[in-house]
Amino acid sequence: MNKEIKQILNHYESENPGVKASLTRILMHGKLGGTGKLVILPVDQGFEHGPVKSFEVNPDAYDPHYHFQLAVDSGVSAYAAPLGMIEAGASTYAGMLPLILKLNSSNSLHSKNLTSDQAITSSVKDALRLGCSAVGFTIYPGSAKCFDMMEEAREIVAEAKSYGLAVVLWSYPRGEGISKEGETAVDVIAYAAHIAALLGANIIKVKLPTKYLEREKIETENIESLSKRIEYVKRSCFAGKRIVVFSGGESKEVDDICNEAKEIKQGGGSRGYDAGKKIKGRKRHIIVDTLGLIIEADVHSANVQDRDGALDLFVQAKKKIPTLQKFFADQGYSGALQNNCFLKTRCLLTIAKKASDAVGF
């Protein structure tokens, strides 16, 4: 364990050794292991949206082993899924990656006229039986059922921690008390994240915040960029002393995914110094597919320029997925790297240029 991870664990002052060991397994696993950053692959969309909408676009995904293998190959920090999905691969993939058992779920057959809620579909003891490192639970701040969900969450948090399991709370505002646009408003997201921290979550999962304001008044210049909004949300989680994970949301274009990843990296804090991007400490290259799932990731010193640090990553991605034909990247990767990428991988590196009126990257 390095100093970075020890510092993170020190923020969880009351946690027992079991919980800290579970957090360490997650923070030290995968391509981002030891960096203080993490990526979770959640596959609960079968419950939420049904099998056809979730998996028909990629029929291999009907097989639970596909998602386990994807999590292993992509080097994510942990894999989160409902009971049946984890049971279907727990033996084959035992010990190969940290697992998070999602304890409650909703479904799209539920009438939209009814109050937003989720059913408890598994237990802490199921998580122990399956060798999980953590449990996950969703709450809906703003729903008429939010107080019931918070009470359920508090009981689960206490039980899970008593057995040494870490707790991830999905805190997704919705319901009668919040407008549709307000579900991702920066002030509401920060409030929801803070509620999760107050309930004892070790890891807090929220949606990416927009600059819309539902209730609070915040200086516009402080929330104009996504990175600033992420800083605002993290500050709401005990001044950044709780791990916050931001969900990918709806399907996006590759350029949008890359831009979001950069903003999250900036808003989440980093170390060293890159004069061009004003980043201190480390930089991370991440290659994702069109769904936003990680293919490859690398961490290096911030003084290594983007174009110098990316070639090996392209090569590794091509080895992992031989059918790759094209990469997309921003202008920081232009120049000789495009030719070298083709020579090494036989893949085209296409540079996505920003709009003339765009500010920042």
Short mmCIF file of C-alpha atoms in Angstrom, two decimals:
data_model
loop_
_atom_site.label_atom_id
_atom_site.label_comp_id
_atom_site.label_asym_id
_atom_site.label_seq_id
_atom_site.Cartn_x
_atom_site.Cartn_y
_atom_site.Cartn_z
CA MET A 1 0.00 0.00 0.00
CA ASN A 2 1.37 3.43 -0.93
CA LYS A 3 1.11 6.79 0.81
CA GLU A 4 -1.80 7.92 -1.35
CA ILE A 5 -4.00 5.01 -0.33
CA LYS A 6 -2.97 5.32 3.32
CA GLN A 7 -3.99 8.97 3.26
CA ILE A 8 -7.41 8.08 1.84
CA LEU A 9 -7.94 5.38 4.46
CA ASN A 10 -6.97 7.82 7.22
CA HIS A 11 -10.06 9.86 6.34
CA TYR A 12 -12.24 6.93 7.45
CA GLU A 13 -11.35 7.33 11.10
CA SER A 14 -14.01 5.11 12.68
CA GLU A 15 -13.89 2.19 10.24
CA ASN A 16 -12.75 -1.22 11.42
CA PRO A 17 -9.78 -3.03 9.82
CA GLY A 18 -12.11 -5.19 7.74
CA VAL A 19 -13.73 -2.22 6.01
CA LYS A 20 -10.35 -0.61 5.40
CA ALA A 21 -9.05 -3.87 3.94
CA SER A 22 -12.06 -4.03 1.62
CA LEU A 23 -11.51 -0.45 0.49
CA THR A 24 -7.83 -1.20 -0.06
CA ARG A 25 -8.67 -4.15 -2.32
CA ILE A 26 -10.75 -1.86 -4.50
CA LEU A 27 -8.31 1.06 -4.49
CA MET A 28 -5.30 -1.14 -5.26
CA HIS A 29 -6.92 -3.19 -8.03
CA GLY A 30 -6.89 -2.63 -11.77
CA LYS A 31 -5.20 -0.15 -14.06
CA LEU A 32 -5.77 2.73 -11.63
CA GLY A 33 -4.66 0.72 -8.60
CA GLY A 34 -2.67 2.80 -6.14
CA THR A 35 -3.48 6.14 -7.79
CA GLY A 36 -6.29 7.08 -5.42
CA LYS A 37 -8.72 6.96 -8.35
CA LEU A 38 -11.12 4.19 -9.22
CA VAL A 39 -13.52 3.05 -11.92
CA ILE A 40 -16.46 0.76 -11.19
CA LEU A 41 -18.16 -1.29 -13.90
CA PRO A 42 -21.85 -1.48 -12.89
CA VAL A 43 -24.08 -3.92 -14.76
CA ASP A 44 -27.53 -3.50 -13.25
CA GLN A 45 -29.28 -2.27 -16.39
CA GLY A 46 -31.02 -5.63 -16.87
CA PHE A 47 -33.13 -4.87 -13.81
CA GLU A 48 -33.54 -1.22 -14.71
CA HIS A 49 -34.32 -1.44 -18.43
CA GLY A 50 -34.84 -5.10 -19.32
CA PRO A 51 -32.63 -7.53 -21.27
CA VAL A 52 -33.45 -6.45 -24.81
CA LYS A 53 -32.72 -2.77 -24.33
CA SER A 54 -29.63 -3.58 -22.27
CA PHE A 55 -27.99 -6.40 -24.19
CA GLU A 56 -29.50 -6.94 -27.65
CA VAL A 57 -27.12 -4.43 -29.22
CA ASN A 58 -24.32 -6.77 -28.10
CA PRO A 59 -25.77 -10.30 -27.72
CA ASP A 60 -22.62 -11.60 -26.01
CA ALA A 61 -23.66 -9.45 -23.05
CA TYR A 62 -26.58 -11.76 -22.27
CA ASP A 63 -23.97 -14.08 -20.73
CA PRO A 64 -22.96 -12.94 -17.21
CA HIS A 65 -19.42 -14.21 -17.82
CA TYR A 66 -19.05 -11.59 -20.55
CA HIS A 67 -19.27 -8.80 -17.98
CA PHE A 68 -16.89 -10.50 -15.55
CA GLN A 69 -14.35 -10.96 -18.32
CA LEU A 70 -14.85 -7.38 -19.50
CA ALA A 71 -14.15 -6.15 -15.98
CA VAL A 72 -11.01 -8.28 -15.76
CA ASP A 73 -9.69 -7.35 -19.21
CA SER A 74 -10.39 -3.64 -18.90
CA GLY A 75 -8.71 -3.41 -15.50
CA VAL A 76 -11.52 -1.62 -13.68
CA SER A 77 -11.29 -1.25 -9.92
CA ALA A 78 -14.41 -3.29 -9.15
CA TYR A 79 -17.43 -4.93 -10.74
CA ALA A 80 -20.92 -4.18 -9.39
CA ALA A 81 -24.03 -6.20 -10.23
CA PRO A 82 -27.22 -7.68 -8.74
CA LEU A 83 -27.37 -11.06 -7.04
CA GLY A 84 -28.10 -13.36 -9.99
CA MET A 85 -25.46 -11.79 -12.22
CA ILE A 86 -22.72 -12.20 -9.60
CA GLU A 87 -23.85 -15.71 -8.63
CA ALA A 88 -23.53 -16.74 -12.29
CA GLY A 89 -19.79 -16.01 -12.34
CA ALA A 90 -18.66 -15.92 -8.73
CA SER A 91 -16.97 -19.32 -8.83
CA THR A 92 -15.24 -18.97 -12.19
CA TYR A 93 -13.91 -15.51 -11.37
CA ALA A 94 -13.34 -15.98 -7.64
CA GLY A 95 -10.52 -13.76 -6.42
CA MET A 96 -9.87 -12.20 -9.82
CA LEU A 97 -11.38 -8.79 -9.03
CA PRO A 98 -13.27 -6.97 -6.26
CA LEU A 99 -17.03 -7.49 -6.42
CA ILE A 100 -19.80 -5.16 -5.26
CA LEU A 101 -23.20 -6.74 -4.70
CA LYS A 102 -26.02 -4.33 -5.56
CA LEU A 103 -28.66 -4.95 -2.89
CA ASN A 104 -31.66 -3.11 -4.34
CA SER A 105 -33.06 -2.47 -7.79
CA SER A 106 -35.96 -0.95 -9.67
CA ASN A 107 -37.45 -1.76 -13.07
CA SER A 108 -39.00 0.13 -15.96
CA LEU A 109 -42.25 -1.86 -15.72
CA HIS A 110 -42.93 0.13 -12.55
CA SER A 111 -45.59 2.75 -13.31
CA LYS A 112 -44.19 6.24 -13.75
CA ASN A 113 -47.20 7.50 -11.82
CA LEU A 114 -46.04 5.70 -8.69
CA THR A 115 -43.46 6.95 -6.22
CA SER A 116 -39.82 6.26 -7.14
CA ASP A 117 -38.57 3.35 -5.06
CA GLN A 118 -36.43 0.21 -5.24
CA ALA A 119 -36.91 -3.32 -3.95
CA ILE A 120 -34.30 -5.03 -1.79
CA THR A 121 -33.23 -8.02 -3.88
CA SER A 122 -30.30 -9.44 -1.91
CA SER A 123 -28.58 -9.23 1.46
CA VAL A 124 -25.30 -8.52 3.19
CA LYS A 125 -24.99 -12.25 3.89
CA ASP A 126 -25.27 -12.90 0.15
CA ALA A 127 -22.33 -10.55 -0.35
CA LEU A 128 -20.29 -12.44 2.24
CA ARG A 129 -21.18 -15.79 0.69
CA LEU A 130 -20.06 -14.59 -2.74
CA GLY A 131 -16.77 -13.11 -1.56
CA CYS A 132 -17.67 -9.50 -2.30
CA SER A 133 -15.59 -6.56 -1.10
CA ALA A 134 -18.55 -4.20 -0.80
CA VAL A 135 -22.29 -3.83 -1.05
CA GLY A 136 -24.12 -1.21 -3.07
CA PHE A 137 -27.45 0.43 -2.31
CA THR A 138 -29.47 3.13 -4.08
CA ILE A 139 -31.35 5.97 -2.43
CA TYR A 140 -33.60 8.53 -4.12
CA PRO A 141 -33.36 11.86 -2.28
CA GLY A 142 -36.48 13.82 -3.20
CA SER A 143 -38.77 10.81 -3.54
CA ALA A 144 -41.74 10.32 -1.23
CA LYS A 145 -39.99 7.08 -0.27
CA CYS A 146 -36.65 8.74 0.47
CA PHE A 147 -36.96 8.49 4.25
CA ASP A 148 -37.76 4.77 4.07
CA MET A 149 -34.81 4.24 1.72
CA MET A 150 -32.50 6.20 4.02
CA GLU A 151 -33.54 4.07 7.00
CA GLU A 152 -32.98 0.89 4.97
CA ALA A 153 -29.60 2.21 3.87
CA ARG A 154 -28.54 3.01 7.41
CA GLU A 155 -29.34 -0.53 8.58
CA ILE A 156 -27.45 -2.03 5.65
CA VAL A 157 -24.47 0.27 6.22
CA ALA A 158 -24.24 -0.84 9.85
CA GLU A 159 -24.60 -4.55 9.04
CA ALA A 160 -22.13 -4.50 6.14
CA LYS A 161 -19.47 -2.66 8.12
CA SER A 162 -19.88 -5.03 11.06
CA TYR A 163 -18.72 -7.81 8.72
CA GLY A 164 -15.87 -5.75 7.25
CA LEU A 165 -17.55 -4.90 3.95
CA ALA A 166 -17.27 -1.46 2.38
CA VAL A 167 -20.45 0.37 1.38
CA VAL A 168 -21.21 2.15 -1.89
CA LEU A 169 -24.30 4.36 -1.94
CA TRP A 170 -25.84 5.32 -5.26
CA SER A 171 -27.47 8.67 -4.39
CA TYR A 172 -29.73 9.63 -7.30
CA PRO A 173 -32.13 12.54 -6.68
CA ARG A 174 -35.58 12.07 -8.17
CA GLY A 175 -39.22 12.07 -7.25
CA GLU A 176 -42.01 14.40 -6.36
CA GLY A 177 -39.80 17.03 -4.74
CA ILE A 178 -37.45 17.56 -7.70
CA SER A 179 -37.93 18.64 -11.31
CA LYS A 180 -36.58 16.45 -14.11
CA GLU A 181 -33.87 19.01 -14.86
CA GLY A 182 -33.17 19.26 -11.15
CA GLU A 183 -32.18 15.59 -10.95
CA THR A 184 -28.73 16.55 -12.22
CA ALA A 185 -28.60 20.14 -10.95
CA VAL A 186 -25.25 20.82 -9.31
CA ASP A 187 -26.79 21.96 -6.03
CA VAL A 188 -29.07 18.91 -5.85
CA ILE A 189 -26.28 16.47 -6.76
CA ALA A 190 -24.06 18.00 -4.06
CA TYR A 191 -26.91 17.70 -1.55
CA ALA A 192 -27.52 14.05 -2.50
CA ALA A 193 -23.81 13.26 -2.20
CA HIS A 194 -23.70 14.89 1.22
CA ILE A 195 -26.68 12.81 2.37
CA ALA A 196 -24.83 9.65 1.33
CA ALA A 197 -21.78 10.76 3.29
CA LEU A 198 -23.93 11.44 6.34
CA LEU A 199 -25.41 7.93 6.06
CA GLY A 200 -21.91 6.48 6.35
CA ALA A 201 -21.10 5.60 2.75
CA ASN A 202 -17.47 4.76 2.06
CA ILE A 203 -17.90 5.37 -1.66
CA ILE A 204 -20.56 7.72 -3.04
CA LYS A 205 -21.90 7.36 -6.58
CA VAL A 206 -23.76 10.29 -8.14
CA LYS A 207 -24.57 11.54 -11.61
CA LEU A 208 -22.45 14.14 -13.35
CA PRO A 209 -23.77 17.56 -12.30
CA THR A 210 -25.05 20.12 -14.78
CA LYS A 211 -24.82 23.87 -14.18
CA TYR A 212 -28.58 24.08 -13.64
CA LEU A 213 -29.55 25.26 -10.16
CA GLU A 214 -32.71 23.87 -8.57
CA ARG A 215 -32.63 25.63 -5.19
CA GLU A 216 -29.33 27.10 -4.10
CA LYS A 217 -27.67 30.28 -5.33
CA ILE A 218 -24.09 29.67 -6.42
CA GLU A 219 -21.79 32.14 -8.14
CA THR A 220 -22.02 31.31 -11.85
CA GLU A 221 -18.27 31.42 -12.42
CA ASN A 222 -17.84 28.73 -9.77
CA ILE A 223 -19.93 26.14 -11.64
CA GLU A 224 -19.48 27.07 -15.30
CA SER A 225 -17.17 24.16 -16.13
CA LEU A 226 -17.78 20.51 -15.30
CA SER A 227 -14.49 20.33 -13.39
CA LYS A 228 -15.63 23.18 -11.12
CA ARG A 229 -18.96 21.46 -10.53
CA ILE A 230 -17.16 18.24 -9.63
CA GLU A 231 -14.99 20.17 -7.17
CA TYR A 232 -18.19 21.58 -5.66
CA VAL A 233 -19.72 18.11 -5.25
CA LYS A 234 -16.55 16.65 -3.77
CA ARG A 235 -16.34 19.52 -1.30
CA SER A 236 -19.83 18.58 -0.13
CA CYS A 237 -18.53 15.13 0.82
CA PHE A 238 -16.67 16.14 3.96
CA ALA A 239 -14.27 18.47 2.13
CA GLY A 240 -13.22 15.71 -0.26
CA LYS A 241 -12.62 13.12 2.46
CA ARG A 242 -15.02 10.63 0.92
CA ILE A 243 -14.52 8.81 -2.37
CA VAL A 244 -16.95 10.06 -5.01
CA VAL A 245 -17.65 8.18 -8.25
CA PHE A 246 -19.51 9.87 -11.10
CA SER A 247 -21.77 7.77 -13.29
CA GLY A 248 -21.40 7.88 -17.06
CA GLY A 249 -25.06 8.60 -17.71
CA GLU A 250 -26.62 8.20 -21.14
CA SER A 251 -24.78 7.05 -24.28
CA LYS A 252 -22.47 9.72 -25.68
CA GLU A 253 -20.17 10.36 -28.60
CA VAL A 254 -16.51 9.47 -28.13
CA ASP A 255 -15.44 13.13 -28.02
CA ASP A 256 -17.95 13.84 -25.26
CA ILE A 257 -16.72 10.88 -23.22
CA CYS A 258 -13.10 12.05 -23.57
CA ASN A 259 -14.00 15.58 -22.54
CA GLU A 260 -15.94 14.36 -19.51
CA ALA A 261 -13.03 12.16 -18.44
CA LYS A 262 -10.70 15.15 -18.57
CA GLU A 263 -13.07 17.33 -16.56
CA ILE A 264 -13.51 14.62 -13.93
CA LYS A 265 -9.74 14.24 -13.68
CA GLN A 266 -9.34 17.98 -13.18
CA GLY A 267 -12.18 18.31 -10.72
CA GLY A 268 -11.02 15.31 -8.73
CA GLY A 269 -7.59 16.74 -7.98
CA SER A 270 -4.21 15.39 -9.02
CA ARG A 271 -0.45 15.78 -8.45
CA GLY A 272 2.82 17.07 -10.28
CA TYR A 273 2.73 19.67 -13.04
CA ASP A 274 1.81 19.90 -16.71
CA ALA A 275 2.33 23.50 -17.82
CA GLY A 276 -0.12 23.23 -20.71
CA LYS A 277 -2.95 21.80 -18.67
CA LYS A 278 -1.86 23.19 -15.31
CA ILE A 279 -2.04 19.71 -13.77
CA LYS A 280 0.15 18.76 -10.84
CA GLY A 281 1.49 15.25 -10.19
CA ARG A 282 0.17 12.45 -12.40
CA LYS A 283 -1.68 12.23 -15.68
CA ARG A 284 -3.85 9.37 -16.81
CA HIS A 285 -4.53 8.15 -20.31
CA ILE A 286 -7.78 6.24 -20.65
CA ILE A 287 -9.08 4.53 -23.79
CA VAL A 288 -12.79 3.79 -23.73
CA ASP A 289 -15.17 2.25 -26.23
CA THR A 290 -18.26 4.01 -27.57
CA LEU A 291 -20.22 2.93 -24.50
CA GLY A 292 -17.69 4.55 -22.20
CA LEU A 293 -16.29 1.23 -20.94
CA ILE A 294 -12.56 1.23 -20.29
CA ILE A 295 -10.34 -0.67 -22.72
CA GLU A 296 -6.95 0.47 -21.42
CA ALA A 297 -5.61 2.98 -18.89
CA ASP A 298 -2.16 4.23 -17.92
CA VAL A 299 -0.76 6.58 -15.29
CA HIS A 300 2.46 8.54 -15.64
CA SER A 301 4.19 11.71 -14.51
CA ALA A 302 2.43 14.95 -15.44
CA ASN A 303 5.49 16.28 -17.25
CA VAL A 304 5.15 13.61 -19.95
CA GLN A 305 3.27 15.15 -22.88
CA ASP A 306 0.08 13.47 -24.06
CA ARG A 307 1.50 12.46 -27.43
CA ASP A 308 4.52 10.83 -25.78
CA GLY A 309 2.56 8.87 -23.22
CA ALA A 310 -0.17 7.48 -25.45
CA LEU A 311 1.55 5.24 -28.01
CA ASP A 312 2.08 2.28 -25.68
CA LEU A 313 -1.55 2.54 -24.63
CA PHE A 314 -2.70 2.31 -28.26
CA VAL A 315 -0.52 -0.77 -28.75
CA GLN A 316 -1.91 -2.48 -25.64
CA ALA A 317 -5.48 -1.68 -26.67
CA LYS A 318 -4.88 -3.20 -30.10
CA LYS A 319 -3.44 -6.36 -28.55
CA LYS A 320 -6.47 -6.66 -26.31
CA ILE A 321 -8.99 -6.02 -29.10
CA PRO A 322 -7.42 -7.00 -32.46
CA THR A 323 -10.49 -5.80 -34.39
CA LEU A 324 -9.89 -2.16 -33.45
CA GLN A 325 -9.62 0.06 -36.53
CA LYS A 326 -9.72 3.65 -35.32
CA PHE A 327 -8.90 5.79 -32.27
CA PHE A 328 -10.29 9.26 -31.55
CA ALA A 329 -8.35 11.82 -29.52
CA ASP A 330 -8.10 15.57 -28.97
CA GLN A 331 -5.54 17.93 -30.47
CA GLY A 332 -2.97 17.18 -27.78
CA TYR A 333 -2.36 13.87 -29.59
CA SER A 334 -1.83 15.29 -33.08
CA GLY A 335 1.35 15.21 -35.14
CA ALA A 336 3.86 12.38 -35.37
CA LEU A 337 1.82 10.24 -32.98
CA GLN A 338 -0.80 9.74 -35.69
CA ASN A 339 1.75 8.20 -38.04
CA ASN A 340 3.40 6.16 -35.26
CA CYS A 341 0.03 4.88 -34.13
CA PHE A 342 -0.72 3.59 -37.62
CA LEU A 343 2.72 2.01 -37.99
CA LYS A 344 2.44 0.22 -34.64
CA THR A 345 -1.24 -0.77 -34.66
CA ARG A 346 -2.50 -0.31 -38.25
CA CYS A 347 -5.24 1.83 -36.70
CA LEU A 348 -6.10 5.37 -37.73
CA LEU A 349 -5.79 8.05 -35.05
CA THR A 350 -8.42 10.69 -35.79
CA ILE A 351 -8.07 14.08 -34.11
CA ALA A 352 -11.31 15.66 -32.95
CA LYS A 353 -10.97 19.43 -33.20
CA LYS A 354 -12.78 21.66 -30.75
CA ALA A 355 -15.16 24.38 -31.87
CA SER A 356 -13.60 27.80 -32.47
CA ASP A 357 -15.64 29.35 -29.65
CA ALA A 358 -14.93 26.58 -27.13
CA VAL A 359 -13.10 27.47 -23.93
CA GLY A 360 -10.46 25.13 -22.48
CA PHE A 361 -9.54 21.76 -23.96
#
